[in-house]
Coordinates of C-alpha atoms in Angstrom, one line a residue:
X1 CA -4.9 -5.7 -1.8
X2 CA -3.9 -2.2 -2.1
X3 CA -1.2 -0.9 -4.9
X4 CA 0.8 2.1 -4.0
X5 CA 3.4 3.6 -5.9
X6 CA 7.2 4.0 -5.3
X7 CA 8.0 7.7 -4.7
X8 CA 7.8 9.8 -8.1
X9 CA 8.9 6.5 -10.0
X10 CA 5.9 5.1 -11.7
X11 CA 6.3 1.4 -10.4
X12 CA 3.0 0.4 -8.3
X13 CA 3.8 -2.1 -5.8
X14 CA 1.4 -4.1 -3.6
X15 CA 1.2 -3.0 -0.1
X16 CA 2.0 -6.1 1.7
X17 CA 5.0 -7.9 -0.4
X18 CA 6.8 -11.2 -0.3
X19 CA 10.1 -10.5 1.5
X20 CA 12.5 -13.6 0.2
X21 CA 15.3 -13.9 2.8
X22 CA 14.0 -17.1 4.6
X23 CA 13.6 -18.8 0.9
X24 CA 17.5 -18.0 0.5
X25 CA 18.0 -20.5 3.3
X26 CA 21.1 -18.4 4.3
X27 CA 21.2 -16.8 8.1
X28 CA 17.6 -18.1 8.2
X29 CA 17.5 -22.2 7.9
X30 CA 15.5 -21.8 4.2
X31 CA 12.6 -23.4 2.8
X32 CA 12.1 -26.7 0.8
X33 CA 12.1 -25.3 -3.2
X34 CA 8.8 -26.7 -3.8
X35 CA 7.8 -25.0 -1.2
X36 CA 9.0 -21.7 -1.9
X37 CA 7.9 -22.2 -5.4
X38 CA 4.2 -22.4 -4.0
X39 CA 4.4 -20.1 -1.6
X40 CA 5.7 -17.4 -4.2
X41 CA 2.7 -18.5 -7.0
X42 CA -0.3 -18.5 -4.1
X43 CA 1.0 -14.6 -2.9
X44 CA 0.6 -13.7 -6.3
X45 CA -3.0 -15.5 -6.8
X46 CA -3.8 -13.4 -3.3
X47 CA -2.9 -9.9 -4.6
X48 CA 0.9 -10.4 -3.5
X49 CA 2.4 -9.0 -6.7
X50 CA 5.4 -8.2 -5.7
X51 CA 8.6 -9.9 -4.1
X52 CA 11.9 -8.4 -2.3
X53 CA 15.0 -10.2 -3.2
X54 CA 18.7 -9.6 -2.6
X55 CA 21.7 -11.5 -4.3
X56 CA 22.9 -12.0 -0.6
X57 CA 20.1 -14.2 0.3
X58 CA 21.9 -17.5 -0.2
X59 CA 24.0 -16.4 -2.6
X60 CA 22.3 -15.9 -5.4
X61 CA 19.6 -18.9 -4.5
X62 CA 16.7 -16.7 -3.0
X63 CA 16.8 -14.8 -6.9
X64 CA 17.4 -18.3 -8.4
X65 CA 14.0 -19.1 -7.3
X66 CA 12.2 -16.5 -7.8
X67 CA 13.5 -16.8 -11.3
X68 CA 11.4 -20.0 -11.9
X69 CA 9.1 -18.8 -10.1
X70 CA 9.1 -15.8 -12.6
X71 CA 8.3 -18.4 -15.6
X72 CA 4.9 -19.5 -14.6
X73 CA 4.0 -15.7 -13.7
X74 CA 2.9 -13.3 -15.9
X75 CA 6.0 -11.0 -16.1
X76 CA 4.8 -7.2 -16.3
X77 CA 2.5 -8.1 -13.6
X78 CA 4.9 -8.8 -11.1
X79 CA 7.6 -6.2 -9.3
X80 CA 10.6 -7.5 -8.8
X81 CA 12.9 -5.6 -6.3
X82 CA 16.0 -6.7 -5.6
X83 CA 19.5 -5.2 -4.2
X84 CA 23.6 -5.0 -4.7
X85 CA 26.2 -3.8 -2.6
X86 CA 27.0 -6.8 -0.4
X87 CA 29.8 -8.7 -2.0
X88 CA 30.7 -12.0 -1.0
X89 CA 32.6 -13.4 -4.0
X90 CA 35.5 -9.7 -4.1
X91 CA 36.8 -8.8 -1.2
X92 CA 36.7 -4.7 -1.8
X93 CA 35.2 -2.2 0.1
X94 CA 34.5 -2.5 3.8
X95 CA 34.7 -5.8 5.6
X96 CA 30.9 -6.2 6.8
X97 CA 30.6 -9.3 8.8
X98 CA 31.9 -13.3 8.8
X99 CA 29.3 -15.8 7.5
X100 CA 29.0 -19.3 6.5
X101 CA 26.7 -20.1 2.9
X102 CA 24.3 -22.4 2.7
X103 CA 26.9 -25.3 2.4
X104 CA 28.4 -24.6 5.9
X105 CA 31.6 -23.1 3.7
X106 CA 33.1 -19.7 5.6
X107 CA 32.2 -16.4 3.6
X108 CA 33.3 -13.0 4.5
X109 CA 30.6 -10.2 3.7
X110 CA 32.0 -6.7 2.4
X111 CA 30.0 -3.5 1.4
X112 CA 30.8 -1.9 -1.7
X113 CA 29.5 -0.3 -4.0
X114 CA 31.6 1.2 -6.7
X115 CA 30.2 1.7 -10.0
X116 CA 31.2 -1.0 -11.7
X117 CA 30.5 -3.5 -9.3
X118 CA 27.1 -2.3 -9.1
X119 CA 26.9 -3.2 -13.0
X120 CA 28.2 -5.9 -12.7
X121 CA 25.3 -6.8 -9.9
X122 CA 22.4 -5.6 -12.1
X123 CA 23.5 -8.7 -14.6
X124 CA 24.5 -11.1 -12.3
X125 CA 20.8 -10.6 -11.0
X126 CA 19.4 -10.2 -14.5
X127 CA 20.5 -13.8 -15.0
X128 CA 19.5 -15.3 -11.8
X129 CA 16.3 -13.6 -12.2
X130 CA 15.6 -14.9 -16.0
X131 CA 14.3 -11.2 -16.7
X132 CA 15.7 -8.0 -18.3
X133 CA 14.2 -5.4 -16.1
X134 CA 14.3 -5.0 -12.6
X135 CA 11.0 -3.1 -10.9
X136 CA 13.5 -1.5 -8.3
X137 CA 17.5 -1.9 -7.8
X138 CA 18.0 -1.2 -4.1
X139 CA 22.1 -0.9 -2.5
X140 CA 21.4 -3.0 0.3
X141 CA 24.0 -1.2 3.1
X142 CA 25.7 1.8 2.5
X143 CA 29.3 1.7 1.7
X144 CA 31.2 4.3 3.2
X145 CA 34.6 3.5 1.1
X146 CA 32.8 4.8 -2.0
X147 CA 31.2 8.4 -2.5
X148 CA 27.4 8.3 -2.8
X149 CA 27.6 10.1 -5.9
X150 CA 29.2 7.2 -7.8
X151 CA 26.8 4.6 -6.9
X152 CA 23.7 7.1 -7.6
X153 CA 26.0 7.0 -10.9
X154 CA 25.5 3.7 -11.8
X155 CA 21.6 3.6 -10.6
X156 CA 20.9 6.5 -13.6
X157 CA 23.3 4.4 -15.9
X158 CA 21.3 1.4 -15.5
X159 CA 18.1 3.4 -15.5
X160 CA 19.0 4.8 -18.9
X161 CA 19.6 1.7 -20.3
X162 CA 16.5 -0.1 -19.4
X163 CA 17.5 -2.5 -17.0
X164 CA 16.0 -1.3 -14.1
X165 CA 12.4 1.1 -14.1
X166 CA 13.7 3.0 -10.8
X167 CA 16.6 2.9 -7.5
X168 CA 16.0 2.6 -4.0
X169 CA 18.3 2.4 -1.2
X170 CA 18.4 0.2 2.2
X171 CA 19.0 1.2 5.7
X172 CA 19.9 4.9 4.6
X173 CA 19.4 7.5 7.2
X174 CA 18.0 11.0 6.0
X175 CA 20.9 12.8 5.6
X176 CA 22.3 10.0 3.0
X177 CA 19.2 10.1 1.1
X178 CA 19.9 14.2 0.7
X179 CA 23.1 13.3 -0.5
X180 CA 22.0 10.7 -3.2
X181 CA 19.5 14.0 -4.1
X182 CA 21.9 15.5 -5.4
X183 CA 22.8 12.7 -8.2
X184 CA 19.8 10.6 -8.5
X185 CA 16.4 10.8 -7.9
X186 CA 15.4 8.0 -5.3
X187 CA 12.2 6.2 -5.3
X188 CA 12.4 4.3 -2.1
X189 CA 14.3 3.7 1.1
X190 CA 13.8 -0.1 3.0
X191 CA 14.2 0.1 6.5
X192 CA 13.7 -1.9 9.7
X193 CA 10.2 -0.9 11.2
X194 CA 7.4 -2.2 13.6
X195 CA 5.3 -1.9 16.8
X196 CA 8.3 -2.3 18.6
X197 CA 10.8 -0.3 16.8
X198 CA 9.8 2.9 15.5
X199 CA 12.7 5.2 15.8
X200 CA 12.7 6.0 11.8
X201 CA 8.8 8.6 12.8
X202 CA 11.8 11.3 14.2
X203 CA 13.8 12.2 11.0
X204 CA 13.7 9.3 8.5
X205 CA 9.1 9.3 8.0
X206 CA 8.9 13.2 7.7
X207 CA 12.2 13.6 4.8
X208 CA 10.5 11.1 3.4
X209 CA 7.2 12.4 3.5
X210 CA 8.3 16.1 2.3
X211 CA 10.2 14.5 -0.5
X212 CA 7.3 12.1 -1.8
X213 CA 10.0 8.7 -1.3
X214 CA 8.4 5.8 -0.2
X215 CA 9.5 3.6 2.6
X216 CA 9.5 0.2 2.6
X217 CA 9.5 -1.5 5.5
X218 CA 10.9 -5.1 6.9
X219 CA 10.8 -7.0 9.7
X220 CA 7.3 -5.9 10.6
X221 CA 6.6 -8.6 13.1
X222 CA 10.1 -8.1 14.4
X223 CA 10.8 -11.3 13.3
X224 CA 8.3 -13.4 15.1
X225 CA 8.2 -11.9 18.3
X226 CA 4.6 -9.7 17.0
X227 CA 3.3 -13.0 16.8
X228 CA 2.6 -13.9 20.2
X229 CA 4.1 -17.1 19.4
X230 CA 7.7 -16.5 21.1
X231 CA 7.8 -17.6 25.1
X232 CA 10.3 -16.4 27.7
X233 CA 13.1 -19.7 28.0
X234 CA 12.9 -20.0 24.0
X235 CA 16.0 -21.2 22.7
X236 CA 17.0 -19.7 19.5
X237 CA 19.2 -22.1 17.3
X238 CA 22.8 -21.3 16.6
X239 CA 23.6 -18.8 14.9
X240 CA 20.1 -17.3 15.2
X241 CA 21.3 -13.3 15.6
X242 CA 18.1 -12.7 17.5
X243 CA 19.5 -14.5 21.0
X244 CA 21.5 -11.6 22.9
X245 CA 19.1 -8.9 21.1
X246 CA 17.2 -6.9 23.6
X247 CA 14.1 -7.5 22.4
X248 CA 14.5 -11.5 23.0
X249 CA 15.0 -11.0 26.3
X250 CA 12.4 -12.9 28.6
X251 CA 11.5 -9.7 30.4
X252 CA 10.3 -7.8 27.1
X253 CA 9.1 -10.9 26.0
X254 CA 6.6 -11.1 28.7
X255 CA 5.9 -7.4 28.2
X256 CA 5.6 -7.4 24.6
X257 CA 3.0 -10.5 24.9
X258 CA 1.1 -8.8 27.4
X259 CA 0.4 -6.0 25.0
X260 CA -0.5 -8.3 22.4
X261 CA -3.1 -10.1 24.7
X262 CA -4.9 -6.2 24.9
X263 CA -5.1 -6.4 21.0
X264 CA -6.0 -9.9 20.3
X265 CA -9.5 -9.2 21.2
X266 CA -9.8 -6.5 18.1
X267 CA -7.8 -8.8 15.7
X268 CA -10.4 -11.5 16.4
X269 CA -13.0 -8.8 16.2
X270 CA -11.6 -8.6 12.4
X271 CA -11.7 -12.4 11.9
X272 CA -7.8 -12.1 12.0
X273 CA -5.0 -13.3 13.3
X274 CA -2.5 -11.0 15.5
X275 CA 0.4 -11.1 12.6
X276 CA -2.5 -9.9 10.0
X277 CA -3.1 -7.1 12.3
X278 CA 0.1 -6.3 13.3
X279 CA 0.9 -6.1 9.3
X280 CA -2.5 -4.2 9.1
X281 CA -1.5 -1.5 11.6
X282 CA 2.1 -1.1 9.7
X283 CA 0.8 -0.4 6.2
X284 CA -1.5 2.0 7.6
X285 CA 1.0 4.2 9.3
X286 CA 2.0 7.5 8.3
X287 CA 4.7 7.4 5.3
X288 CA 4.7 3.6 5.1
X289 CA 4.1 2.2 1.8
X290 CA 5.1 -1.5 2.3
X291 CA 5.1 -4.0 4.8
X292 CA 7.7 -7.1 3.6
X293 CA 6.8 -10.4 5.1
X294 CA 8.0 -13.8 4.4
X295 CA 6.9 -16.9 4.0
X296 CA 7.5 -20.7 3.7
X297 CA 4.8 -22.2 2.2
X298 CA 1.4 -21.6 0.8
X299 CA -0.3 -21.3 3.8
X300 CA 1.9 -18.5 5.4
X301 CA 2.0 -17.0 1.7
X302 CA -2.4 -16.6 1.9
X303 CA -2.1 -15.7 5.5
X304 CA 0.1 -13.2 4.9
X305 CA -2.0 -11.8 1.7
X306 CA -5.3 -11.7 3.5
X307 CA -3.8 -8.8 6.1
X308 CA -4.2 -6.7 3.5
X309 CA -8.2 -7.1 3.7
X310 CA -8.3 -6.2 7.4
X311 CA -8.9 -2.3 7.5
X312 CA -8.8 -0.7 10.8
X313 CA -10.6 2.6 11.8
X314 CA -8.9 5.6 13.1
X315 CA -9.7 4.9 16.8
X316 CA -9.1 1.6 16.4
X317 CA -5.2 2.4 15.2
X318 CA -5.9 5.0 18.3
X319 CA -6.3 2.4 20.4
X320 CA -3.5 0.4 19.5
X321 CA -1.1 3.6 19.7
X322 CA -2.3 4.4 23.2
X323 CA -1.4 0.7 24.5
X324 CA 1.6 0.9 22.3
X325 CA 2.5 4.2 24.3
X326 CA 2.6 2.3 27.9
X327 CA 4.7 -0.7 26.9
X328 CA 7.9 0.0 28.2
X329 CA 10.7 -2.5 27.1
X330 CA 14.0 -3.0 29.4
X331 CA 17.2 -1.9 27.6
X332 CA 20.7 -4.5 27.8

């Protein structure tokens, strides 16, 4: 497994790391405890130091876990990064979407930010977490009803005091992270990114490159589909956001699995499967740092780890670009 560092920040990270949404259960159907639990403990026997939380992942469940997880890992070997700025439990700031939690109960999901509130976060997920550090505090959307400057406020706050070693941001686009410049020095900005979706190489990639920030990114398989395992017909379950999303569509899905037949034959040239080399491809891309990926149980947990062994040559990445470059997906 390779470590890379966050930006300027000091906090080494390992390049493939355990995004903990599905563990949350909410939006995503969850995982049994135990599971999780394993899952979590085998990524970290398998290089996987580090794990991506977010108090909105089940409402405080996903970091629940993670926090006895925490107990049976050596601490200052794992990175903890976790996020604020979606509130569920105060309605302030911008009204984000409708939800239901993990007991079928109706939540509404509102962006804000404001400096206390994002103090308040820190030890709410202090205490879930069972630490008192956090490796990276990360504002999960932007909130337009408060100034940038105030939240990059309460980051250096929290950074003087000790409770967190550095601040990142989510789903920021390059002019926002120019803006949080002027307050705060960023380490990091998580974004969606993969095969499929690769908008953020125009602007986001070279700011970030020129200004030595790291980019983390998720939903490298976009979400299953870089698996080959999705079929045109599949029936997502309710509530699933991915039915209606254009990549879900059976056209693209037939034209995303054809490109993936034209790689298979180098991922089993590798002795891997496709998700370990589309993960592979991702961390080797210009200005990535991380890949997040999630998992279950165990098994996905070492599957996931052992992408980080598979180390493809220029002209192989060549060759995935230029097959890349003719697939041509159908817009809604």
């Amino acid at each position: 497994m390779e470590y890379r560092q966050l930006g300027d920040s000091g906090v080494e990270v390992s390049a493939i790391t355990f995004g903990a949404w599905a563990i949350g259960g909410w939006m995503w159907g969850g995982a049994e405890r135990k599971d999780a639990l394993e899952a979590i403990r085998a990524s970290y026997d398998n290089g996987v130091t580090s794990i991506d939380t977010a108090p909105a992942y089940g409402q405080g469940l996903s970091e629940e876990i993670i926090g006895e997880a925490l107990k049976q890992l050596p601490r200052d070997k794992v990175q903890i990064l976790t996020k604020f700025g979606l509130r569920w439990d105060l309605k302030k700031g911008e009204f984000f979407f409708n939800s239901k939690d993990n007991n079928d109960n109706a939540i509404d999901i509102y962006r804000y930010a404001g400096k206390e509130s994002v103090i308040e976060e820190c030890e709410n997920c202090l205490r879930r977490l069972g630490t008192d550090y956090i490796d990276l505090f990360q504002i999960h959307w932007a909130d337009p009803t408060t100034p940038i400057s105030e939240t990059m406020e309460a980051l250096a706050i929290l950074q003087e005091q000790g409770k967190i070693r550095a601040g990142g941001v989510c789903n920021y686009a390059a002019a926002q992270m120019e803006e949080a410049a002027q307050t705060y020095s960023l380490a990091s900005n998580q974004v969606p990114y993969s095969m499929v979706l690769r908008d953020i190489e125009k602007e986001l990639v070279p700011y970030c490159q020129d200004h030595k920030k790291s980019i983390i990114a998720y939903s490298p398989l976009q979400r299953g589909l870089l698996t080959g395992k999705i079929r045109p017909g599949h029936v997502f379950g309710e509530g699933d956001t991915r039915a209606g999303n254009r990549f879900y569509t059976d056209v693209n899905i037939l034209k995303i699995n054809s490109f993936l037949a034209k790689i298979q034959p180098l991922a089993e040239s590798k002795g891997a499967s496709l998700s370990q080399l589309v993960i592979a491809w991702t961390i080797q891309q210009p200005g990535i740092t991380v890949a997040l990926v999630g998992a279950r149980d165990a098994s996905q947990a070492i599957q996931n780890a052992r992408a980080g062994e598979v180390v493809l040559k220029p002209e192989e990445i060549m060759f995935i670009n230029d097959q890349l470059s003719g697939l041509q997906l159908e817009e809604l």
